[in-house]
Structures are given as structure tokens and as C-alpha cells.
Coordinates of N, CA and C in Angstrom, one line a residue:
Chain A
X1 N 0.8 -1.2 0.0 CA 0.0 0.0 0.0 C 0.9 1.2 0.0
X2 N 0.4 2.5 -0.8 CA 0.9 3.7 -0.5 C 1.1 4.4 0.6
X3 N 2.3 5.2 1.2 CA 2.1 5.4 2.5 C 3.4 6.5 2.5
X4 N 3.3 7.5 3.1 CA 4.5 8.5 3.6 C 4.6 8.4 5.0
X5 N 6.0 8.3 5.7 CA 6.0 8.5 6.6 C 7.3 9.7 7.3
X6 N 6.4 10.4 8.0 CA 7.9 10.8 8.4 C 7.9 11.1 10.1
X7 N 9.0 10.5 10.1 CA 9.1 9.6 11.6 C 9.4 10.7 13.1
X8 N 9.3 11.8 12.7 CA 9.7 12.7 13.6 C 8.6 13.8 13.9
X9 N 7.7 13.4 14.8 CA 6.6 14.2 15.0 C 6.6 15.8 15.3
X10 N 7.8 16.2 15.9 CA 8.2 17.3 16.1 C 9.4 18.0 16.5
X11 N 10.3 18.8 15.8 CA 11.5 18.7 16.4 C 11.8 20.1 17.0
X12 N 13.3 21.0 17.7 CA 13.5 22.0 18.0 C 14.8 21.9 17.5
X13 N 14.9 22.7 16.9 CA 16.5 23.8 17.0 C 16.2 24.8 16.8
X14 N 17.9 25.0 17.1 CA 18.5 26.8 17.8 C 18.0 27.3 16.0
X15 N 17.7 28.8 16.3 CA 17.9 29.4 15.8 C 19.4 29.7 14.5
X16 N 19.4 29.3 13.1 CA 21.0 29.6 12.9 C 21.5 28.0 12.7
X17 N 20.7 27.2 13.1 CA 20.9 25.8 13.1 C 20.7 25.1 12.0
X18 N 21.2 23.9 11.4 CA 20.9 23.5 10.4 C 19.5 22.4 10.4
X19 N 19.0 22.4 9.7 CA 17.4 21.5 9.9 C 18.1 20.5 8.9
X20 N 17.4 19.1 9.6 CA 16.5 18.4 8.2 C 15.2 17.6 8.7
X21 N 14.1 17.3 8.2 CA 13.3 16.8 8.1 C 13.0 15.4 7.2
X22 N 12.8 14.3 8.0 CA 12.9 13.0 7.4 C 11.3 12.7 6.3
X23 N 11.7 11.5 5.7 CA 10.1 11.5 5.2 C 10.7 10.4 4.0
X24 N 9.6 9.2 4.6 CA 9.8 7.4 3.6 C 8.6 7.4 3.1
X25 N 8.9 7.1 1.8 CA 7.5 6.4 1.4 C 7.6 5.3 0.8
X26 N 6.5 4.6 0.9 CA 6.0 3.4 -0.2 C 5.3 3.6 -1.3
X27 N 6.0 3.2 -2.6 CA 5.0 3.3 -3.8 C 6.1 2.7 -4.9
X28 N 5.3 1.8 -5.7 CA 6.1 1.4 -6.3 C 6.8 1.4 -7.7
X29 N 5.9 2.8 -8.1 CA 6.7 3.2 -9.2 C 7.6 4.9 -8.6
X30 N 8.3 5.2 -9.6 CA 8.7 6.8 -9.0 C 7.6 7.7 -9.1
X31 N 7.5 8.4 -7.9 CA 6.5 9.0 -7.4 C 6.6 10.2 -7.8
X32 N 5.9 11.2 -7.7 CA 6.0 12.7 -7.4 C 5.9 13.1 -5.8
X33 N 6.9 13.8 -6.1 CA 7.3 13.8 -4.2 C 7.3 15.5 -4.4
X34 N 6.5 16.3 -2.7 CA 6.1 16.9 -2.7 C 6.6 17.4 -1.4
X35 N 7.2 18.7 -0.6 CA 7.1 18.9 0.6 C 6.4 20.5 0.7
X36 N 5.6 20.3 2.1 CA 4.5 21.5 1.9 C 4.8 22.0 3.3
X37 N 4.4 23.2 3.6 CA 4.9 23.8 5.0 C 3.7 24.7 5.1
X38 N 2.6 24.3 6.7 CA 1.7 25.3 7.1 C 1.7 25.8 8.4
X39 N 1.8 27.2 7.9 CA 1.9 27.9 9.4 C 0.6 28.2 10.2
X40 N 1.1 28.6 11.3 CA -0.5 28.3 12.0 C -1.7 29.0 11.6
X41 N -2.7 28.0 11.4 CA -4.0 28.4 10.8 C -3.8 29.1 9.7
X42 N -3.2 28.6 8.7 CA -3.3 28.6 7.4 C -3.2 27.4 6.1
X43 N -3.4 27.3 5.1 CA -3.3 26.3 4.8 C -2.3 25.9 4.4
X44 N -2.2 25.0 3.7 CA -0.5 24.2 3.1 C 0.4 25.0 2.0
X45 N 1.5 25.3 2.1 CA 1.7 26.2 0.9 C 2.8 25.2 0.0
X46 N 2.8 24.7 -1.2 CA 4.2 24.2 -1.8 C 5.5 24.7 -1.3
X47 N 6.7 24.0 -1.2 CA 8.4 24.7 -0.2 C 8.7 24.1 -2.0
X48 N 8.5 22.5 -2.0 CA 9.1 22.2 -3.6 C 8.7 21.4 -4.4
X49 N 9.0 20.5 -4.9 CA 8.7 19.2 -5.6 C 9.8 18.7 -6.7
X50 N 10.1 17.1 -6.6 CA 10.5 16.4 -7.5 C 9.9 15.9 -8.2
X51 N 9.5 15.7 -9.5 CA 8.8 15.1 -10.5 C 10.1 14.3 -11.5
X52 N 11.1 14.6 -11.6 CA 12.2 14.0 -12.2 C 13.8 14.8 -12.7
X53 N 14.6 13.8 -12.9 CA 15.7 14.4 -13.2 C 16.6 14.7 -12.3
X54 N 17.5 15.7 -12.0 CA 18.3 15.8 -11.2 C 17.5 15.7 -9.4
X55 N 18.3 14.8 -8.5 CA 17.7 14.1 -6.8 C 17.6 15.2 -6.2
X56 N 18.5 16.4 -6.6 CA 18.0 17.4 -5.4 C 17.6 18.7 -5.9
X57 N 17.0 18.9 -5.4 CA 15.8 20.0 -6.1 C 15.8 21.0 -4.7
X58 N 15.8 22.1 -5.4 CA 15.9 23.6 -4.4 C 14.3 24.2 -4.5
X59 N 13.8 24.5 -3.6 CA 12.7 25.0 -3.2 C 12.6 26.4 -2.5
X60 N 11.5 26.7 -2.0 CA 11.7 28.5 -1.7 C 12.0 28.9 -0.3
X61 N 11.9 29.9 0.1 CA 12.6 30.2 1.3 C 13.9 29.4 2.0
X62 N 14.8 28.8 1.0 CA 16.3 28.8 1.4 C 16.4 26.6 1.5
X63 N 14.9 26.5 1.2 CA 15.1 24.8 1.0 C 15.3 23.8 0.5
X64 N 16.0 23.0 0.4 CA 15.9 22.2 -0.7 C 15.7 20.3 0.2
X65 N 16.4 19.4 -1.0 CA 15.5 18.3 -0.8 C 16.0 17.4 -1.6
X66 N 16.5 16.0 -1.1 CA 17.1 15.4 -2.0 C 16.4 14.0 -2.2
X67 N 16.2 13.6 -3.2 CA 15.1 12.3 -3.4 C 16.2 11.0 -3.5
X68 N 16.1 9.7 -2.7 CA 16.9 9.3 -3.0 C 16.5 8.0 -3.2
X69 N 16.2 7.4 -4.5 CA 15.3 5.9 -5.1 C 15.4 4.8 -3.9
X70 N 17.0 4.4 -3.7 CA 17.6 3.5 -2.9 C 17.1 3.5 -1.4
X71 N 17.1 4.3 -0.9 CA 16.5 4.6 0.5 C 14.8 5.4 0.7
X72 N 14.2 5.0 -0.2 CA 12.6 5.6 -0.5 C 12.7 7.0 0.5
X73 N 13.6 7.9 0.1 CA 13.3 9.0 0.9 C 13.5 10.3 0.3
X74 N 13.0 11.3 0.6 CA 12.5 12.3 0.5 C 13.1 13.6 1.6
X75 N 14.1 13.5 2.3 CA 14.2 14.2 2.8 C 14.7 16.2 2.6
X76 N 14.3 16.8 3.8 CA 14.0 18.3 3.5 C 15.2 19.0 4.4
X77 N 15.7 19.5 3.6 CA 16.8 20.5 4.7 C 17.2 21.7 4.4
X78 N 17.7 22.5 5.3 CA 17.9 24.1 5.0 C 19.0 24.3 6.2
X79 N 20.2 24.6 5.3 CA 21.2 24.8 6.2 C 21.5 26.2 7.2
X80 N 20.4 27.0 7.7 CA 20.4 27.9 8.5 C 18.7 28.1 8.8
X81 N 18.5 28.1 10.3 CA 16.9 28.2 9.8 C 16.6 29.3 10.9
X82 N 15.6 29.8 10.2 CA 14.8 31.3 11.0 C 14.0 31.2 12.1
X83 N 13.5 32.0 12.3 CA 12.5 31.9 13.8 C 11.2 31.6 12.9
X84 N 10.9 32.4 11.8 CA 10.1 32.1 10.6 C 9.4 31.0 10.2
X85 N 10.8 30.1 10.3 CA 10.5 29.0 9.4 C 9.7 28.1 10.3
X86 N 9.2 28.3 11.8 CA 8.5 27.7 12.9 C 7.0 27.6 12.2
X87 N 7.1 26.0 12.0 CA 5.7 26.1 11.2 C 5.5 24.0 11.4
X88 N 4.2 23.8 11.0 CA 4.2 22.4 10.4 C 4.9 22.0 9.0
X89 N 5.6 20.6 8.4 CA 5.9 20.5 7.3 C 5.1 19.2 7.1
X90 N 4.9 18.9 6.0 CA 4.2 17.5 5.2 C 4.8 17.5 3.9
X91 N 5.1 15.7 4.4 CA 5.9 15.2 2.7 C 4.9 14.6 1.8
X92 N 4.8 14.5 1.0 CA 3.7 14.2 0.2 C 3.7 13.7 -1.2
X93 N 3.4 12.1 -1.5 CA 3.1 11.7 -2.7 C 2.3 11.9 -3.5
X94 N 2.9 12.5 -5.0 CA 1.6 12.2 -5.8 C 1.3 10.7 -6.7
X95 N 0.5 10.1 -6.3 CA 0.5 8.7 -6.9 C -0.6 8.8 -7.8
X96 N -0.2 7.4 -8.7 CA -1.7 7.3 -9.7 C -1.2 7.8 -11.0
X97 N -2.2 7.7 -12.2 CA -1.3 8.6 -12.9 C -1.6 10.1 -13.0
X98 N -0.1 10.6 -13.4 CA -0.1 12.3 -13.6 C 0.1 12.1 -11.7
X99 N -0.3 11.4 -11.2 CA -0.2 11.9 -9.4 C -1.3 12.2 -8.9
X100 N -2.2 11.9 -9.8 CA -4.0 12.3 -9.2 C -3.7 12.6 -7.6
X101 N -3.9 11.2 -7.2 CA -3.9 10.7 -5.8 C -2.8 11.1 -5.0
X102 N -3.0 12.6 -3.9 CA -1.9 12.4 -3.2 C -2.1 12.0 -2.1
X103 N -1.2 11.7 -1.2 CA -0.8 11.1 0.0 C -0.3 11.8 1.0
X104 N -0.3 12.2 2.0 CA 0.2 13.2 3.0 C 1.0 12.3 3.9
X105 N 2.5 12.8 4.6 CA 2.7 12.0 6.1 C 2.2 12.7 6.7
X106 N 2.1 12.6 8.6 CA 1.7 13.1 9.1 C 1.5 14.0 9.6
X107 N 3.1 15.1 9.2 CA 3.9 16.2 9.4 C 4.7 16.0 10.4
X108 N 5.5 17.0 10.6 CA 6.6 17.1 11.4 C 6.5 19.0 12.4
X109 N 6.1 19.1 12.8 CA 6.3 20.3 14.0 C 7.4 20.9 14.1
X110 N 7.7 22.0 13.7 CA 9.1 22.5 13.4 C 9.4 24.1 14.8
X111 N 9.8 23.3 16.1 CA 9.7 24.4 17.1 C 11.7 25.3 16.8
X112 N 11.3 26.4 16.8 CA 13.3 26.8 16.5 C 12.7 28.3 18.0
X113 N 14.0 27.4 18.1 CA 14.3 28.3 20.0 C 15.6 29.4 19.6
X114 N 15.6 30.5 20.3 CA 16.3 31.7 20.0 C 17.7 31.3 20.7
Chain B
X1 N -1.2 34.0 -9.8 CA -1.1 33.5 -8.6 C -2.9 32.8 -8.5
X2 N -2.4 31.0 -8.2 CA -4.1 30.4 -8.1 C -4.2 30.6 -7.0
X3 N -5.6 31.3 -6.6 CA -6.3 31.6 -5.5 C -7.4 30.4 -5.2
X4 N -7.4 30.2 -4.1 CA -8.5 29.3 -3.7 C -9.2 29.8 -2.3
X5 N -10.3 29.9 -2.6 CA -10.4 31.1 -1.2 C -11.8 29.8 -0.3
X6 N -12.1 30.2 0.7 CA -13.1 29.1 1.7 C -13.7 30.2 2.5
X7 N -14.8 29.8 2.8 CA -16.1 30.7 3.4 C -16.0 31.1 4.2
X8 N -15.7 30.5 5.4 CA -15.7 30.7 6.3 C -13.9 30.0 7.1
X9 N -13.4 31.0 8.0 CA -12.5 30.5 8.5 C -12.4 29.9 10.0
X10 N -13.1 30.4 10.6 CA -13.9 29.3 11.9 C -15.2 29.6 11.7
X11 N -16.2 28.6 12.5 CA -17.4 28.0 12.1 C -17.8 26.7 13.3
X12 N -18.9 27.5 14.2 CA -19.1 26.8 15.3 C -20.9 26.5 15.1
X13 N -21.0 25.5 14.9 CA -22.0 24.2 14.8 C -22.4 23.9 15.9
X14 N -23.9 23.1 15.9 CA -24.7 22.3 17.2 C -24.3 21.1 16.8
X15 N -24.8 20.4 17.3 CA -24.6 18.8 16.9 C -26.5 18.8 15.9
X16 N -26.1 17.7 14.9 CA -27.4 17.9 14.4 C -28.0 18.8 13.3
X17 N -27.0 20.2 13.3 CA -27.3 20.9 12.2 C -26.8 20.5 10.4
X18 N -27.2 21.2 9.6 CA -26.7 20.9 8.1 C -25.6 22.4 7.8
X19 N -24.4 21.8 7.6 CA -23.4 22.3 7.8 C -22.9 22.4 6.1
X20 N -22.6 23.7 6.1 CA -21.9 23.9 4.3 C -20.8 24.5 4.7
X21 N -19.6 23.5 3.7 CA -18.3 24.4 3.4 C -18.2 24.9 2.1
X22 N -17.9 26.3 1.6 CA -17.8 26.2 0.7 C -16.7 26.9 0.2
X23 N -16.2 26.5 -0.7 CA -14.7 26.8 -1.6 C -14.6 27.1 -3.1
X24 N -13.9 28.2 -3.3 CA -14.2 28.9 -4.6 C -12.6 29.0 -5.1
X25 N -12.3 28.6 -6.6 CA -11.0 28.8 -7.0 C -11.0 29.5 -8.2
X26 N -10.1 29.9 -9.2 CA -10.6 31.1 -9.9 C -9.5 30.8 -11.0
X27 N -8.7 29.8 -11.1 CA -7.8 29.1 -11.9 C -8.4 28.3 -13.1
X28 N -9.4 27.8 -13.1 CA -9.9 27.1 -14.0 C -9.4 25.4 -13.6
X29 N -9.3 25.5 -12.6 CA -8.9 24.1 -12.6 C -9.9 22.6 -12.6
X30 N -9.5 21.6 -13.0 CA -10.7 20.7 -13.3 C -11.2 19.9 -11.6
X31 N -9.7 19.5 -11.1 CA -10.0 19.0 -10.2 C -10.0 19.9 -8.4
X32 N -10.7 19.1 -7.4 CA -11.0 19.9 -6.2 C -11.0 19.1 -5.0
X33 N -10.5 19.3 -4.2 CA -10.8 18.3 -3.3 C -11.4 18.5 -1.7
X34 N -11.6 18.3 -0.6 CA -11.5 18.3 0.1 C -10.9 17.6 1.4
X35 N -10.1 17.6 2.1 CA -9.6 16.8 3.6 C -10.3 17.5 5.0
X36 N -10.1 16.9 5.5 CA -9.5 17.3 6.7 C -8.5 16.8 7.6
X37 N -8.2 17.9 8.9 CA -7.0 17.6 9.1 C -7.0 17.4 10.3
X38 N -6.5 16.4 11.2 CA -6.5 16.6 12.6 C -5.3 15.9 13.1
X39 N -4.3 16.6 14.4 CA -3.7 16.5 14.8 C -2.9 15.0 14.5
X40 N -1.9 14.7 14.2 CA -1.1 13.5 14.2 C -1.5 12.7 13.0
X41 N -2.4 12.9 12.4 CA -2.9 12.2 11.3 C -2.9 12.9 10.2
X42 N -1.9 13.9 9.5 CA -1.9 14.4 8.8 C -3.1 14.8 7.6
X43 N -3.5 14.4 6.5 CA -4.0 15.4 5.6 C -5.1 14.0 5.5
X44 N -6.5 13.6 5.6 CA -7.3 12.8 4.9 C -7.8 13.7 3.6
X45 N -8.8 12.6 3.3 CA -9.3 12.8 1.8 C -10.5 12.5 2.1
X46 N -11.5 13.5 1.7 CA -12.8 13.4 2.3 C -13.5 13.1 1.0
X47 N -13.2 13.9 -0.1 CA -14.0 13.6 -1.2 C -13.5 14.4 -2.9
X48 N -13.4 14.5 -3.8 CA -12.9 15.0 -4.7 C -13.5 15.2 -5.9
X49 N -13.7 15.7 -6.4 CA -14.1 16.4 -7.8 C -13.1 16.3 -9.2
X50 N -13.3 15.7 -10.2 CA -12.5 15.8 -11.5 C -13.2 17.0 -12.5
X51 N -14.7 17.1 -12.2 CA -15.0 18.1 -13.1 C -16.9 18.3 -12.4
X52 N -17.0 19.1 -12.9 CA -18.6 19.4 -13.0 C -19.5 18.3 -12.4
X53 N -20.2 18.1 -11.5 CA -21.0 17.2 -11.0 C -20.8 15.7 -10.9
X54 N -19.2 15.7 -11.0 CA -18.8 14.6 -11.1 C -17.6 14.3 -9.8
X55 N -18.3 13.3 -8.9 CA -17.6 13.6 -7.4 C -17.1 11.7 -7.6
X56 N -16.2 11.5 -6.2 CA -15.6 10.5 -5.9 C -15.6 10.5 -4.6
X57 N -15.7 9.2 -4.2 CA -15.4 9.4 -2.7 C -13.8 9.1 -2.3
X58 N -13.3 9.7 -1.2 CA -12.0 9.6 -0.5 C -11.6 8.5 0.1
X59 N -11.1 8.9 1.1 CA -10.9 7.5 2.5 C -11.6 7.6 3.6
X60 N -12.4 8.6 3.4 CA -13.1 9.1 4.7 C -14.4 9.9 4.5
X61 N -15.3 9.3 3.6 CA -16.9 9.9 2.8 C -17.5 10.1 4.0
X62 N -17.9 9.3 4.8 CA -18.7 8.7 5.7 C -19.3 10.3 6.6
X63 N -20.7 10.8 6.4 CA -21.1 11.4 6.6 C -20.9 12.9 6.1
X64 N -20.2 12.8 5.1 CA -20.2 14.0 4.1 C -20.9 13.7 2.9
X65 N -21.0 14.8 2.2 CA -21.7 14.9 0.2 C -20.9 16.1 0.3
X66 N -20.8 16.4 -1.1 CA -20.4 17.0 -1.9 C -20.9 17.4 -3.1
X67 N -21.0 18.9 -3.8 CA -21.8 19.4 -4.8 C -20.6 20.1 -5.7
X68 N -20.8 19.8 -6.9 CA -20.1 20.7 -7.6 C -21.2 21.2 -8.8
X69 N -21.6 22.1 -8.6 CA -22.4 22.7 -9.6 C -21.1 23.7 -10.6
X70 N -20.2 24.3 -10.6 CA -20.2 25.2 -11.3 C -18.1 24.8 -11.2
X71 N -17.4 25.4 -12.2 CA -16.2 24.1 -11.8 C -15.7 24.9 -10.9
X72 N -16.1 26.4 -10.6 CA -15.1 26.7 -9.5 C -15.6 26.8 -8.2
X73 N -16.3 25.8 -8.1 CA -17.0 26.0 -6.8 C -16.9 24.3 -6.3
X74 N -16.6 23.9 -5.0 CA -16.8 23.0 -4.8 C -17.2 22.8 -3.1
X75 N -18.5 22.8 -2.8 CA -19.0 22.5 -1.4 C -18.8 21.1 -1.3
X76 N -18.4 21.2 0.8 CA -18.8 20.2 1.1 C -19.9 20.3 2.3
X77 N -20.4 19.1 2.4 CA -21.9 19.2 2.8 C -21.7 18.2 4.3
X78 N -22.3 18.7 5.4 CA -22.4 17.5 6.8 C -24.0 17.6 6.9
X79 N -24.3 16.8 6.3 CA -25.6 16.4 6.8 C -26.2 16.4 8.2
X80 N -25.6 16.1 9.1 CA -25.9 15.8 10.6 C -24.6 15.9 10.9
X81 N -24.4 17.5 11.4 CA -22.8 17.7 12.3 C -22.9 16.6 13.2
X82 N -22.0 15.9 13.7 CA -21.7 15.3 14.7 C -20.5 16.0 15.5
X83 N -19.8 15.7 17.1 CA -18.9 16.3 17.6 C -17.6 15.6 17.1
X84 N -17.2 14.4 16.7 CA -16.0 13.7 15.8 C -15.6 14.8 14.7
X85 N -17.1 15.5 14.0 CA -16.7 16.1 13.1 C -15.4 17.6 13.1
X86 N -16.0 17.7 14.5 CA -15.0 18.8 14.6 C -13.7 18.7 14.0
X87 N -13.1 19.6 13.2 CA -11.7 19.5 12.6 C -11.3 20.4 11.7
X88 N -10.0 20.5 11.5 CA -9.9 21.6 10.3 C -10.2 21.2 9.0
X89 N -10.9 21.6 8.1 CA -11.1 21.3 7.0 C -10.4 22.2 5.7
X90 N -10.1 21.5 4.4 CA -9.2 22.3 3.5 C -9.3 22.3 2.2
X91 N -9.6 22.6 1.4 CA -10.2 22.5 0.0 C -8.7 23.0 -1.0
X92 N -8.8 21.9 -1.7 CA -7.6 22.5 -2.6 C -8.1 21.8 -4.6
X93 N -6.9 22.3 -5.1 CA -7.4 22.1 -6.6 C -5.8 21.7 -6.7
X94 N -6.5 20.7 -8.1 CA -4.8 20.1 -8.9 C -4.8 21.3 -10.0
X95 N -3.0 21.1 -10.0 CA -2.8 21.9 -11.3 C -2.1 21.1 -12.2
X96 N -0.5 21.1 -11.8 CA 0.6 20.7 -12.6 C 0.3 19.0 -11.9
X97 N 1.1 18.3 -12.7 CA 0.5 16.6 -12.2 C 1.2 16.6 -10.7
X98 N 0.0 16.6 -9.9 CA 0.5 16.0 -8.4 C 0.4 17.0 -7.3
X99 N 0.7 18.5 -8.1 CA 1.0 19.3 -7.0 C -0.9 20.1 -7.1
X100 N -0.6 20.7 -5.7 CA -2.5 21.0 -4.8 C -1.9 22.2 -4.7
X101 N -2.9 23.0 -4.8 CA -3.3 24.4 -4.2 C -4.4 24.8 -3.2
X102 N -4.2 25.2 -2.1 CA -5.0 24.9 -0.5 C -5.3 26.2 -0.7
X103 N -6.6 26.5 -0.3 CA -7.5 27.3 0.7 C -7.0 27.3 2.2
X104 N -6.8 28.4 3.1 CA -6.3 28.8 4.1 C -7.4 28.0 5.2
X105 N -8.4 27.1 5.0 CA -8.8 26.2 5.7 C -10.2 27.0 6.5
X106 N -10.8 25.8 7.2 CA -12.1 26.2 7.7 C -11.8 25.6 9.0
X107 N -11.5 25.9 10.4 CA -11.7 25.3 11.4 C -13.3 25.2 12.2
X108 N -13.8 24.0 11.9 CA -15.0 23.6 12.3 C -15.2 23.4 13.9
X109 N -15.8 23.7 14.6 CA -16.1 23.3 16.0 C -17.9 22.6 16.0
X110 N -18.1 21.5 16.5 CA -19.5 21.3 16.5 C -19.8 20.7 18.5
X111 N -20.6 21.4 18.7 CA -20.7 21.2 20.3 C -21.8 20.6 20.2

């Protein structure tokens, strides 16, 4: 079955620190892989997406994200992070074809302490 | 820039009432969806739209409908709020294959 997971319900760093954000999925052809970021009480906004071609793909406000076939992962990182960037993140499959069908994990809680 | 805008941004319910969300996008997009969201369980799929009066159910129908009269409009419907129902709800549209565009969400309360 299709399934994202990303295994870290919530994390904290310092301010200035470097982040990453984990995230496995199941699916068994190459997926469209998605990471989304909502701040509170708003909805989900695109950070980036891999659809193909080069593993790491750079996204907006300072993120990128490297897809890696061999280890079904998806991981998100940004080598300095803001007080800003304190938000929920969600990895996200698009399955099916074109990706109809996406899949969300269950996000990750992003607390950054000054 | 696709706008997807939602009716209401909180929205406090009895148990028992008929409850409308409604979500309006302005992109021309064919498809629409709805979730909701609640803590630790990331994003469900309540129900979805490919085009014009043509709906599907999600993973999680069960006590919703959904109307799509017009393509940029896609309600969803609680027949009989219940208090389970309470939750954030979020309406988004496909564009590019895979990737969603969200509505800033409806936080539902039903007492």
C-alpha cells in the first residue's frame, strides 16, 4: 500500500541551526514527491517538488531536498533556519497517474528556540 | 497566482445541524478536493471532484456529500454535524500533475 511517513513528530532547533526533516514512502513506481509547509492556521503552501531528473531539487525560502530511489526518501533540509521558518511541514506523494492521488505523512512540528 | 479562497475561516455548529463548506478557486482548474486535518494524522481525503458534477469518494466519505455545480466552486456538505466532526477542513485544486493548491482552511467546532 501507498504510505508516507515521516518519523519525527516534532523537532526543535536553535535558531542559525541547520534543519532536516525526514520522510519514507511506499509506492512502487517513481512517485511525485512533494514537501509542503503550514503555518498556523493557514493552509498548506508548496516549499518544492521532484517530478524527475536531477535528486535534489531547491525550493523556496532557502530549501531544498534530496530524493533518494535507494532509500525511498524524501528528505527536507535548509542549512540555517529562522524563527520564521516555525511552522508544520508535510511530505507528500503524488500517486496514480499524472499523481491524481496524493498522500500526505503526518507532518513534522518544526519548534526553533532563539 | 491560483487563489482558492473558503467561506468561512472558523465555524461553530450544534450537533445535528446541516453544515456547508464552501470553496471557490478562480484558476480554472478541473480538479478539487477536500480533507480534513486533525492532529497527528496528517492530511485525509474526504472527497474530490475531477470536473462538474462529477464527485468520488475519498478515505473518509462517511457522513459527508459534496456538490459541484459550477467548476469553481466545490462544497462540502455534513448532513448531521456530529462532535467527531469537529476538525480543520481544507479545500484545494490540482494543477501541474500531483502538485495541490489549499485554501487557508475552515476550522470547524460542532458542540
Amino acid at each position: 500500500a501507498q504510505s508516507v511517513t515521516q518519523p519525527d513528530i516534532h523537532i526543535t532547533v536553535s535558531e542559525g541551526a541547520s534543519l532536516e526533516l525526514r520522510c519514507n514512502y511506499s509506492y512502487g513506481a517513481t512517485p511525485y514527491l512533494f514537501w509542503y509547509v503550514q503555518s498556523p492556521g493557514q493552509g498548506l503552501q508548496l516549499l518544492l517538488k521532484y517530478f524527475s531528473g536531477d535528486t535534489l531539487v531547491q525550493g523556496i525560502k532557502g530549501f531544498e531536498a534530496e530524493f533518494k530511489r535507494s532509500q525511498s526518501s524524501f528528505n527536507l533540509r535548509k542549512p540555517s533556519v529562522h524563527w520564521s521558518d516555525a511552522a508544520e511541514y508535510f511530505c507528500a506523494v503524488g500517486a496514480g497517474t499524472g499523481g491524481f492521488k496524493t498522500i500526505f505523512g503526518a507532518g513534522t512540528r518544526l519548534f526553533v528556540k532563539a | 497566482d491560483v487563489k482558492v479562497t473558503q467561506s468561512s475561516r472558523y465555524l461553530v455548529k450544534r450537533t445535528g445541524e446541516k453544515v456547508f463548506l464552501e470553496c471557490v478557486q478562480d484558476m480554472d482548474h478541473e480538479n478539487m478536493f477536500w480533507y480534513r486535518q486533525d492532529p497527528g494524522l496528517g492530511l485525509r481525503l474526504i472527497y474530490f471532484s475531477y470536473d462538474v458534477k462529477m464527485k468520488e469518494k475519498g478515505d473518509i466519505p462517511e457522513g459527508y456529500s459534496v456538490s459541484r455545480e459550477k467548476k469553481e466552486r466545490f462544497s462540502l456538505i455534513l448532513e448531521s454535524a456530529s462532535t467527531n466532526q469537529t476538525s480543520m477542513y481544507l479545500c484545494a485544486t490540482r494543477g501541474e500533475p500531483g502538485r495541490q493548491y489549499f485554501g487557508p482552511g475552515t476550522r470547524l467546532t460542532v458542540t
